[in-house]
Short mmCIF file of C-alpha atoms in Angstrom, two decimals:
data_model
loop_
_atom_site.label_atom_id
_atom_site.label_comp_id
_atom_site.label_asym_id
_atom_site.label_seq_id
_atom_site.Cartn_x
_atom_site.Cartn_y
_atom_site.Cartn_z
CA UNK A 1 -0.08 0.05 -0.02
CA UNK A 2 1.41 3.48 -0.83
CA UNK A 3 2.20 5.44 2.21
CA UNK A 4 1.56 9.16 2.49
CA UNK A 5 4.63 11.27 1.93
CA UNK A 6 5.74 12.84 5.20
CA UNK A 7 4.76 16.50 5.57
CA UNK A 8 7.49 19.01 5.31
CA UNK A 9 8.45 21.01 8.43
CA UNK A 10 8.00 24.71 8.17
CA UNK A 11 9.38 27.56 10.21
CA UNK A 12 7.60 30.84 10.09
CA UNK A 13 9.09 34.45 10.22
CA UNK A 14 7.04 37.48 10.86
CA UNK A 15 8.30 41.06 10.62
CA UNK A 16 6.30 44.13 11.70
CA UNK A 17 7.48 47.22 9.79
CA UNK A 18 6.75 50.59 11.39
CA UNK A 19 7.00 52.18 8.09
CA UNK A 20 4.10 49.99 6.58
CA UNK A 21 1.46 49.25 9.23
CA UNK A 22 -0.57 45.99 8.69
CA UNK A 23 -4.15 45.40 9.22
CA UNK A 24 -3.43 42.56 11.73
CA UNK A 25 -0.97 42.54 14.55
CA UNK A 26 2.22 40.63 13.85
CA UNK A 27 0.81 37.60 16.26
CA UNK A 28 -2.50 37.41 14.38
CA UNK A 29 -0.77 37.60 10.96
CA UNK A 30 1.53 34.78 11.83
CA UNK A 31 -1.49 32.73 13.05
CA UNK A 32 -2.99 33.17 9.73
CA UNK A 33 0.34 32.25 7.96
CA UNK A 34 0.24 28.96 10.10
CA UNK A 35 -3.25 28.26 8.72
CA UNK A 36 -2.05 28.81 5.28
CA UNK A 37 0.96 26.60 5.66
CA UNK A 38 -1.28 23.79 7.06
CA UNK A 39 -3.65 24.32 4.06
CA UNK A 40 -0.66 23.69 1.86
CA UNK A 41 0.22 20.52 3.60
CA UNK A 42 3.10 21.67 5.76
CA UNK A 43 3.57 21.16 9.45
CA UNK A 44 4.56 24.36 11.36
CA UNK A 45 7.40 23.47 13.83
CA UNK A 46 8.46 26.99 15.00
CA UNK A 47 8.41 30.75 14.49
CA UNK A 48 10.35 33.92 15.08
CA UNK A 49 9.40 37.58 14.91
CA UNK A 50 11.13 41.03 14.55
CA UNK A 51 9.75 44.69 14.78
CA UNK A 52 11.84 47.19 12.71
CA UNK A 53 11.54 50.42 10.87
CA UNK A 54 12.45 49.27 7.42
CA UNK A 55 13.57 45.93 6.00
CA UNK A 56 17.34 45.17 5.94
CA UNK A 57 18.68 45.88 2.56
CA UNK A 58 20.16 42.42 2.08
CA UNK A 59 18.39 39.80 4.22
CA UNK A 60 15.13 41.57 5.18
CA UNK A 61 15.68 40.79 8.90
CA UNK A 62 18.77 41.96 10.72
CA UNK A 63 21.93 39.88 10.82
CA UNK A 64 21.54 38.95 14.45
CA UNK A 65 17.91 37.67 13.58
CA UNK A 66 19.33 35.69 10.84
CA UNK A 67 21.72 33.80 13.15
CA UNK A 68 18.88 33.18 15.68
CA UNK A 69 16.61 31.84 12.94
CA UNK A 70 19.56 29.57 11.74
CA UNK A 71 19.81 28.03 15.25
CA UNK A 72 16.09 27.62 15.74
CA UNK A 73 15.68 25.99 12.26
CA UNK A 74 18.41 23.60 13.05
CA UNK A 75 16.93 22.72 16.41
CA UNK A 76 13.47 21.96 14.97
CA UNK A 77 14.70 20.23 11.67
CA UNK A 78 12.69 22.74 9.59
CA UNK A 79 13.04 22.21 5.76
CA UNK A 80 11.16 25.34 4.66
CA UNK A 81 11.30 28.85 6.12
CA UNK A 82 8.23 31.02 5.25
CA UNK A 83 8.36 34.77 5.61
CA UNK A 84 5.07 36.50 6.25
CA UNK A 85 6.12 39.36 4.02
CA UNK A 86 6.67 39.42 0.43
CA UNK A 87 10.48 39.02 -0.32
CA UNK A 88 12.13 40.89 -3.30
CA UNK A 89 14.34 38.85 -5.54
CA UNK A 90 17.46 40.26 -3.82
CA UNK A 91 16.21 39.41 -0.31
CA UNK A 92 15.37 35.86 -1.42
CA UNK A 93 18.90 35.35 -2.99
CA UNK A 94 20.65 36.69 0.11
CA UNK A 95 18.61 34.58 2.49
CA UNK A 96 19.08 31.44 0.44
CA UNK A 97 22.81 32.10 0.71
CA UNK A 98 22.53 32.54 4.43
CA UNK A 99 20.55 29.44 5.14
CA UNK A 100 22.42 27.12 2.76
CA UNK A 101 21.38 24.23 0.51
CA UNK A 102 19.33 22.08 2.95
CA UNK A 103 16.66 24.80 3.59
CA UNK A 104 14.24 26.57 1.13
CA UNK A 105 13.07 30.11 1.71
CA UNK A 106 9.70 31.07 0.39
CA UNK A 107 7.32 34.07 1.26
CA UNK A 108 3.56 34.41 1.94
CA UNK A 109 2.88 35.20 -1.68
CA UNK A 110 4.55 31.99 -2.98
CA UNK A 111 2.68 30.00 -0.34
CA UNK A 112 -0.70 31.52 -1.34
CA UNK A 113 -0.02 30.98 -4.99
CA UNK A 114 0.68 27.24 -4.32
CA UNK A 115 -2.58 26.96 -2.27
CA UNK A 116 -4.37 28.42 -5.18
CA UNK A 117 -2.76 25.91 -7.57
CA UNK A 118 -3.92 23.09 -5.37
CA UNK A 119 -7.50 24.38 -5.35
CA UNK A 120 -7.88 25.44 -8.92
CA UNK A 121 -10.50 23.02 -10.26
CA UNK A 122 -11.51 24.50 -13.60
CA UNK A 123 -9.33 25.16 -16.61
CA UNK A 124 -9.86 28.92 -16.15
CA UNK A 125 -8.77 28.74 -12.53
CA UNK A 126 -5.64 26.76 -13.44
CA UNK A 127 -4.68 29.23 -16.11
CA UNK A 128 -5.08 32.16 -13.85
CA UNK A 129 -2.98 30.58 -11.09
CA UNK A 130 -0.36 29.52 -13.50
CA UNK A 131 0.02 33.01 -14.96
CA UNK A 132 0.26 34.42 -11.37
CA UNK A 133 2.88 31.87 -10.49
CA UNK A 134 4.99 32.50 -13.60
CA UNK A 135 4.89 36.36 -13.16
CA UNK A 136 6.06 35.92 -9.46
CA UNK A 137 8.81 33.53 -10.57
CA UNK A 138 10.41 35.28 -13.45
CA UNK A 139 12.32 38.02 -11.54
CA UNK A 140 13.27 35.40 -8.99
CA UNK A 141 14.91 32.86 -11.17
CA UNK A 142 18.14 31.92 -9.44
CA UNK A 143 18.20 28.17 -9.58
CA UNK A 144 17.29 25.34 -11.87
CA UNK A 145 13.55 25.23 -11.85
CA UNK A 146 13.47 21.56 -12.81
CA UNK A 147 9.74 21.38 -12.34
CA UNK A 148 9.09 23.76 -15.28
CA UNK A 149 7.97 20.76 -17.44
CA UNK A 150 5.13 19.93 -15.08
CA UNK A 151 3.56 23.35 -14.50
CA UNK A 152 2.22 23.80 -11.02
CA UNK A 153 -0.75 25.71 -12.41
CA UNK A 154 -2.04 22.32 -13.64
CA UNK A 155 -3.46 21.76 -10.19
CA UNK A 156 -0.87 19.55 -8.52
CA UNK A 157 2.14 19.97 -6.51
CA UNK A 158 2.95 20.80 -3.02
CA UNK A 159 4.29 24.01 -1.49
CA UNK A 160 7.78 22.71 -2.30
CA UNK A 161 7.25 23.39 -5.94
CA UNK A 162 7.06 27.03 -5.30
CA UNK A 163 10.44 27.23 -3.59
CA UNK A 164 12.21 25.45 -6.38
CA UNK A 165 14.69 22.57 -5.79
CA UNK A 166 17.83 22.58 -3.75
CA UNK A 167 20.27 22.57 -6.55
CA UNK A 168 22.70 25.45 -7.05
CA UNK A 169 24.57 26.99 -10.06
CA UNK A 170 22.50 25.91 -13.05
CA UNK A 171 24.70 28.14 -15.24
CA UNK A 172 23.70 31.20 -17.19
CA UNK A 173 22.55 29.50 -20.33
CA UNK A 174 20.02 27.29 -18.35
CA UNK A 175 18.67 30.40 -16.61
CA UNK A 176 18.38 32.19 -19.94
CA UNK A 177 16.44 29.18 -21.48
CA UNK A 178 14.13 29.11 -18.50
CA UNK A 179 13.54 32.91 -18.67
CA UNK A 180 12.66 32.66 -22.37
CA UNK A 181 10.50 29.68 -21.67
CA UNK A 182 8.56 31.44 -18.84
CA UNK A 183 8.21 34.66 -20.80
CA UNK A 184 6.66 32.62 -23.83
CA UNK A 185 4.36 30.75 -21.46
CA UNK A 186 3.23 34.13 -19.86
CA UNK A 187 2.42 35.61 -23.21
CA UNK A 188 0.45 32.43 -24.20
CA UNK A 189 -1.39 32.36 -20.93
CA UNK A 190 -2.37 36.10 -21.31
CA UNK A 191 -3.75 35.32 -24.57
CA UNK A 192 -5.92 32.44 -23.40
CA UNK A 193 -7.19 34.53 -20.43
CA UNK A 194 -8.01 37.34 -22.83
CA UNK A 195 -10.25 34.91 -24.75
CA UNK A 196 -11.98 33.89 -21.55
CA UNK A 197 -12.41 37.44 -20.45
CA UNK A 198 -14.04 38.35 -23.81
CA UNK A 199 -16.32 35.17 -23.44
CA UNK A 200 -17.28 36.38 -19.85
CA UNK A 201 -18.04 39.95 -21.07
CA UNK A 202 -20.43 38.55 -23.88
CA UNK A 203 -22.06 36.22 -21.22
CA UNK A 204 -22.49 39.30 -18.86
CA UNK A 205 -23.98 41.37 -21.66
CA UNK A 206 -26.44 38.61 -22.35
CA UNK A 207 -27.33 38.43 -18.73
CA UNK A 208 -27.83 42.11 -18.46
CA UNK A 209 -30.31 41.90 -21.44
CA UNK A 210 -32.27 39.28 -19.45
CA UNK A 211 -32.54 41.96 -16.59
CA UNK A 212 -31.80 39.38 -13.89
CA UNK A 213 -29.95 41.05 -10.99
CA UNK A 214 -26.51 39.60 -10.17
CA UNK A 215 -25.50 39.46 -6.61
CA UNK A 216 -21.83 38.81 -5.72
CA UNK A 217 -20.91 37.00 -2.50
CA UNK A 218 -17.59 38.38 -1.18
CA UNK A 219 -15.67 37.95 2.10
CA UNK A 220 -12.43 37.05 3.66
CA UNK A 221 -11.53 33.48 3.09
CA UNK A 222 -13.39 31.06 5.25
CA UNK A 223 -16.24 33.54 6.07
CA UNK A 224 -18.94 30.99 4.82
CA UNK A 225 -19.79 32.12 1.34
CA UNK A 226 -20.06 28.60 -0.04
CA UNK A 227 -22.06 27.53 2.93
CA UNK A 228 -24.52 30.36 2.33
CA UNK A 229 -24.80 29.53 -1.44
CA UNK A 230 -25.32 25.95 -0.62
CA UNK A 231 -28.21 26.81 1.81
CA UNK A 232 -29.90 29.09 -0.62
CA UNK A 233 -29.69 26.99 -3.77
CA UNK A 234 -28.49 23.50 -2.77
CA UNK A 235 -25.58 24.15 -5.08
CA UNK A 236 -23.41 21.43 -3.72
CA UNK A 237 -20.29 23.68 -3.58
CA UNK A 238 -17.41 22.22 -1.83
CA UNK A 239 -17.38 23.49 1.77
CA UNK A 240 -14.50 23.04 4.21
CA UNK A 241 -13.22 24.76 7.35
CA UNK A 242 -9.96 25.93 5.68
CA UNK A 243 -8.53 28.70 3.82
CA UNK A 244 -9.37 29.02 0.08
CA UNK A 245 -11.52 25.75 0.06
CA UNK A 246 -13.15 27.14 -3.21
CA UNK A 247 -11.51 29.08 -5.90
CA UNK A 248 -13.52 29.00 -8.98
CA UNK A 249 -16.79 31.12 -9.24
CA UNK A 250 -20.12 29.37 -9.09
CA UNK A 251 -23.37 31.13 -10.07
CA UNK A 252 -26.78 29.96 -9.07
CA UNK A 253 -30.38 31.15 -9.59
CA UNK A 254 -32.32 32.01 -6.34
CA UNK A 255 -35.90 33.04 -5.88
CA UNK A 256 -36.54 35.95 -3.51
CA UNK A 257 -39.62 35.99 -1.19
CA UNK A 258 -41.53 38.16 -3.68
CA UNK A 259 -40.93 35.70 -6.51
CA UNK A 260 -38.22 37.66 -8.31
CA UNK A 261 -35.40 35.66 -9.57
CA UNK A 262 -31.71 36.72 -8.93
CA UNK A 263 -28.26 35.12 -9.73
CA UNK A 264 -25.82 34.62 -6.73
CA UNK A 265 -22.23 34.38 -7.66
CA UNK A 266 -19.69 32.95 -5.12
CA UNK A 267 -16.29 34.43 -5.62
CA UNK A 268 -12.75 33.66 -4.50
CA UNK A 269 -11.99 34.32 -0.78
CA UNK A 270 -9.95 37.48 -0.05
CA UNK A 271 -7.05 37.73 2.42
CA UNK A 272 -4.93 40.51 3.78
CA UNK A 273 -1.72 41.01 1.69
CA UNK A 274 -3.51 39.26 -1.19
CA UNK A 275 -0.63 38.87 -3.85
CA UNK A 276 -0.91 41.59 -6.54
CA UNK A 277 -0.11 38.89 -9.16
CA UNK A 278 -3.22 37.15 -8.11
CA UNK A 279 -5.42 40.16 -8.27
CA UNK A 280 -4.12 40.79 -11.86
CA UNK A 281 -4.37 37.11 -13.06
CA UNK A 282 -7.94 36.74 -11.55
CA UNK A 283 -9.02 39.90 -13.39
CA UNK A 284 -11.74 37.95 -15.33
CA UNK A 285 -13.21 36.38 -12.17
CA UNK A 286 -13.03 39.55 -10.13
CA UNK A 287 -14.89 41.45 -12.91
CA UNK A 288 -17.77 39.33 -11.93
CA UNK A 289 -17.80 41.41 -8.72
CA UNK A 290 -17.33 44.79 -10.31
CA UNK A 291 -20.30 44.03 -12.73
CA UNK A 292 -22.70 42.81 -9.97
CA UNK A 293 -25.92 44.86 -8.96
CA UNK A 294 -25.50 44.11 -5.32
CA UNK A 295 -22.50 42.94 -3.16
CA UNK A 296 -23.16 40.65 -0.12
CA UNK A 297 -20.01 40.92 2.13
CA UNK A 298 -19.94 38.10 4.47
CA UNK A 299 -17.87 38.50 7.69
CA UNK A 300 -17.06 35.59 10.31
CA UNK A 301 -18.69 37.21 13.37
CA UNK A 302 -16.72 34.75 15.71
CA UNK A 303 -13.21 35.91 14.46
CA UNK A 304 -11.26 38.12 16.80
CA UNK A 305 -10.17 40.20 13.71
CA UNK A 306 -13.54 40.45 12.10
CA UNK A 307 -13.27 44.18 11.62
CA UNK A 308 -9.74 44.11 10.13
CA UNK A 309 -10.91 41.22 7.77
CA UNK A 310 -13.85 43.47 6.64
CA UNK A 311 -11.37 46.35 5.94
CA UNK A 312 -9.10 43.98 3.97
CA UNK A 313 -12.02 42.91 1.74
CA UNK A 314 -13.09 46.58 1.26
CA UNK A 315 -9.64 47.53 0.17
CA UNK A 316 -9.60 44.76 -2.47
CA UNK A 317 -13.18 45.87 -3.64
CA UNK A 318 -11.67 49.34 -4.03
CA UNK A 319 -8.65 48.06 -5.93
CA UNK A 320 -11.01 46.35 -8.56
CA UNK A 321 -13.44 49.27 -8.84
CA UNK A 322 -16.29 47.51 -6.97
CA UNK A 323 -16.44 49.73 -3.96
CA UNK A 324 -19.25 51.85 -5.49
CA UNK A 325 -21.80 48.96 -5.82
CA UNK A 326 -24.53 48.85 -3.27
CA UNK A 327 -23.71 46.37 -0.56
CA UNK A 328 -25.09 44.60 2.51
CA UNK A 329 -22.72 43.34 5.22
CA UNK A 330 -23.60 39.91 6.48
CA UNK A 331 -22.28 38.82 9.91
CA UNK A 332 -22.25 35.01 9.74
CA UNK A 333 -21.76 32.12 12.09
CA UNK A 334 -24.23 33.36 14.51
CA UNK A 335 -24.65 29.75 15.71
CA UNK A 336 -21.11 29.80 17.05
CA UNK A 337 -21.64 32.66 19.41
CA UNK A 338 -22.10 31.57 23.11
CA UNK A 339 -24.61 34.47 23.39
CA UNK A 340 -26.31 35.28 19.96
CA UNK A 341 -27.72 38.41 21.53
CA UNK A 342 -24.24 39.73 21.52
CA UNK A 343 -24.35 40.11 17.82
CA UNK A 344 -26.77 43.08 18.27
CA UNK A 345 -23.76 45.00 19.62
CA UNK A 346 -21.29 43.93 16.87
CA UNK A 347 -23.79 45.01 14.26
CA UNK A 348 -23.36 48.62 15.21
CA UNK A 349 -19.53 48.38 14.02
CA UNK A 350 -20.49 47.48 10.45
CA UNK A 351 -22.54 49.56 7.85
CA UNK A 352 -25.85 48.08 6.55
CA UNK A 353 -25.30 44.93 8.57
CA UNK A 354 -27.54 41.85 9.38
CA UNK A 355 -26.58 38.72 11.39
CA UNK A 356 -27.19 35.18 10.13
CA UNK A 357 -26.10 31.57 10.49
CA UNK A 358 -25.64 30.17 6.83
CA UNK A 359 -25.15 26.65 8.36
CA UNK A 360 -28.32 26.66 10.32
CA UNK A 361 -30.35 28.97 8.14
CA UNK A 362 -31.07 31.36 10.92
CA UNK A 363 -31.75 34.93 9.57
CA UNK A 364 -31.71 33.86 5.82
CA UNK A 365 -35.39 34.84 5.40
CA UNK A 366 -34.59 38.40 6.78
CA UNK A 367 -31.40 38.58 4.44
CA UNK A 368 -33.58 37.73 1.41
CA UNK A 369 -36.16 40.28 2.30
CA UNK A 370 -33.46 42.91 2.67
CA UNK A 371 -31.99 41.86 -0.71
CA UNK A 372 -35.41 42.23 -2.25
CA UNK A 373 -35.92 45.68 -0.74
CA UNK A 374 -32.32 46.91 -1.83
CA UNK A 375 -32.86 45.67 -5.42
CA UNK A 376 -36.54 46.07 -6.11
CA UNK A 377 -38.16 48.52 -3.60
CA UNK A 378 -35.55 51.15 -2.66
CA UNK A 379 -35.09 53.92 -5.08
CA UNK A 380 -31.43 55.30 -5.10
CA UNK A 381 -30.65 58.85 -6.08
CA UNK A 382 -28.92 59.26 -9.44
CA UNK A 383 -27.49 62.17 -11.47
CA UNK A 384 -26.09 61.21 -14.81
CA UNK A 385 -24.98 62.57 -18.30
CA UNK A 386 -26.22 60.09 -20.94
CA UNK A 387 -25.16 60.27 -24.50
CA UNK A 388 -28.12 60.25 -26.98
CA UNK A 389 -26.90 56.96 -28.36
CA UNK A 390 -27.68 55.35 -24.94
CA UNK A 391 -31.41 55.77 -25.64
CA UNK A 392 -32.04 52.46 -24.03
CA UNK A 393 -30.84 53.79 -20.65
CA UNK A 394 -32.63 57.10 -20.96
CA UNK A 395 -35.89 55.14 -21.65
CA UNK A 396 -35.23 52.68 -18.83
CA UNK A 397 -34.80 55.49 -16.39
CA UNK A 398 -38.25 57.05 -17.43
CA UNK A 399 -39.90 53.64 -17.28
CA UNK A 400 -38.70 52.30 -13.79
CA UNK A 401 -37.41 55.45 -12.04
CA UNK A 402 -38.35 58.98 -11.21
CA UNK A 403 -37.03 61.81 -13.14
CA UNK A 404 -36.90 65.16 -11.17
CA UNK A 405 -34.73 67.16 -13.59
CA UNK A 406 -33.80 66.84 -17.21
CA UNK A 407 -31.56 69.07 -19.34
CA UNK A 408 -30.68 68.43 -23.08
CA UNK A 409 -27.10 69.25 -24.20
CA UNK A 410 -24.97 68.95 -27.16
CA UNK A 411 -24.88 65.11 -27.79
CA UNK A 412 -26.18 64.20 -24.41
CA UNK A 413 -28.79 64.60 -21.80
CA UNK A 414 -28.36 65.46 -18.06
CA UNK A 415 -30.72 63.62 -15.96
CA UNK A 416 -31.37 63.77 -12.10
CA UNK A 417 -33.77 61.41 -10.31
CA UNK A 418 -33.92 57.98 -8.58
CA UNK A 419 -33.96 54.40 -9.76
CA UNK A 420 -34.38 50.85 -8.27
CA UNK A 421 -31.14 49.50 -6.85
CA UNK A 422 -30.91 46.66 -9.42
CA UNK A 423 -30.26 49.13 -12.25
CA UNK A 424 -27.71 51.51 -10.46
CA UNK A 425 -24.52 49.84 -11.85
CA UNK A 426 -25.61 50.28 -15.45
CA UNK A 427 -25.54 54.09 -14.91
CA UNK A 428 -22.21 54.18 -13.12
CA UNK A 429 -20.14 55.01 -16.15
CA UNK A 430 -22.26 58.17 -16.75
CA UNK A 431 -22.09 59.65 -13.16
CA UNK A 432 -20.33 62.98 -12.28
CA UNK A 433 -22.98 65.42 -13.34
CA UNK A 434 -21.41 68.42 -11.28
CA UNK A 435 -18.05 68.26 -13.02
CA UNK A 436 -19.62 68.02 -16.37
CA UNK A 437 -21.80 70.97 -15.81
CA UNK A 438 -18.71 73.06 -14.81
CA UNK A 439 -17.12 71.94 -18.10
CA UNK A 440 -20.08 73.16 -20.11
CA UNK A 441 -20.16 76.52 -18.29
CA UNK A 442 -16.39 77.12 -19.09
#
């Protein structure tokens, strides 16, 4: 019988930079890193921390700390050192020299990329992860990446694949071949993903024509998005108490109490310090959020850093241009609170919030009623400048909304009024009435 390969032993290093404050404390961030390491199939055997103003130019941490980590790594027989901060190519090279051949050095970004590779179940997910991994690796090529033939993006591998193998001095020509190979692969992946993106855009345009509102489920990883989608639609989405259990977006039809049909889309879990390569590679998936009519932001109410996690997700929404979409904050896992009444006090810390238990179905009816109200019953103020060629949008505003002011200009019409929430995102590109009026007056 095949025996399971023994888990690699990982040592964690956390650095708190006074010049770049983090959302989480150094201790909480390391706790999260330990969960990430476990998700990647590693066993955490020790950790070290340092507080400093700026990273050391060579080894990120100070020379004294490097010696201390060396001794600790030797004592606990660690094979991988994981830094909680993203290491530059230079930092990585210097640290690899310091720690020698027997120990690999990786950073939080490489670890997250590897977890994403493990959890990418669709061809689109695999392509996106592969692109992110290669863009991360290209400037860091210092060794023989002998695993290039079996791309990690294909959904296999362990966190070891991220750090590369322990061989040294591959020779300049091999590095150049690897660089060319990776650059060529990056170009091909971008072309493939552009096709997927174009397909998604056509799909979204069809969806918009059908006038079915789209609701994006967002939240910190492990907040319970998949559990909620399962409860609402019996979607059968994989649910696990681990980070990044689901990666690929799932869309399901759900009927609201008033009989209206909406589409719920479950998206990738967010995390603080989400690698920029991932945000760029997952552009096609993240655009699902930016195009939604309503955002449901799930928060794990039992987590000690719930508010910091909420801010981390809000930051990512801002980065992808989705922070203007109407949203509801949903505090989940009510069933895990010793005193569910305590949730009432927590609600005050979050905007437009409601508390539920997606697992037990508690509060779901209230949530659906609130969604119905936001999308179909509430009128949202609007002031837009619509070109005459957007006749469809002009007519729609008159049909379903209330127009309080209208002015015809050269090539466009200025309209003020209000419209049901489910239509608001269609008018976003035409907002900014005040600036436009000033332009006309000049």
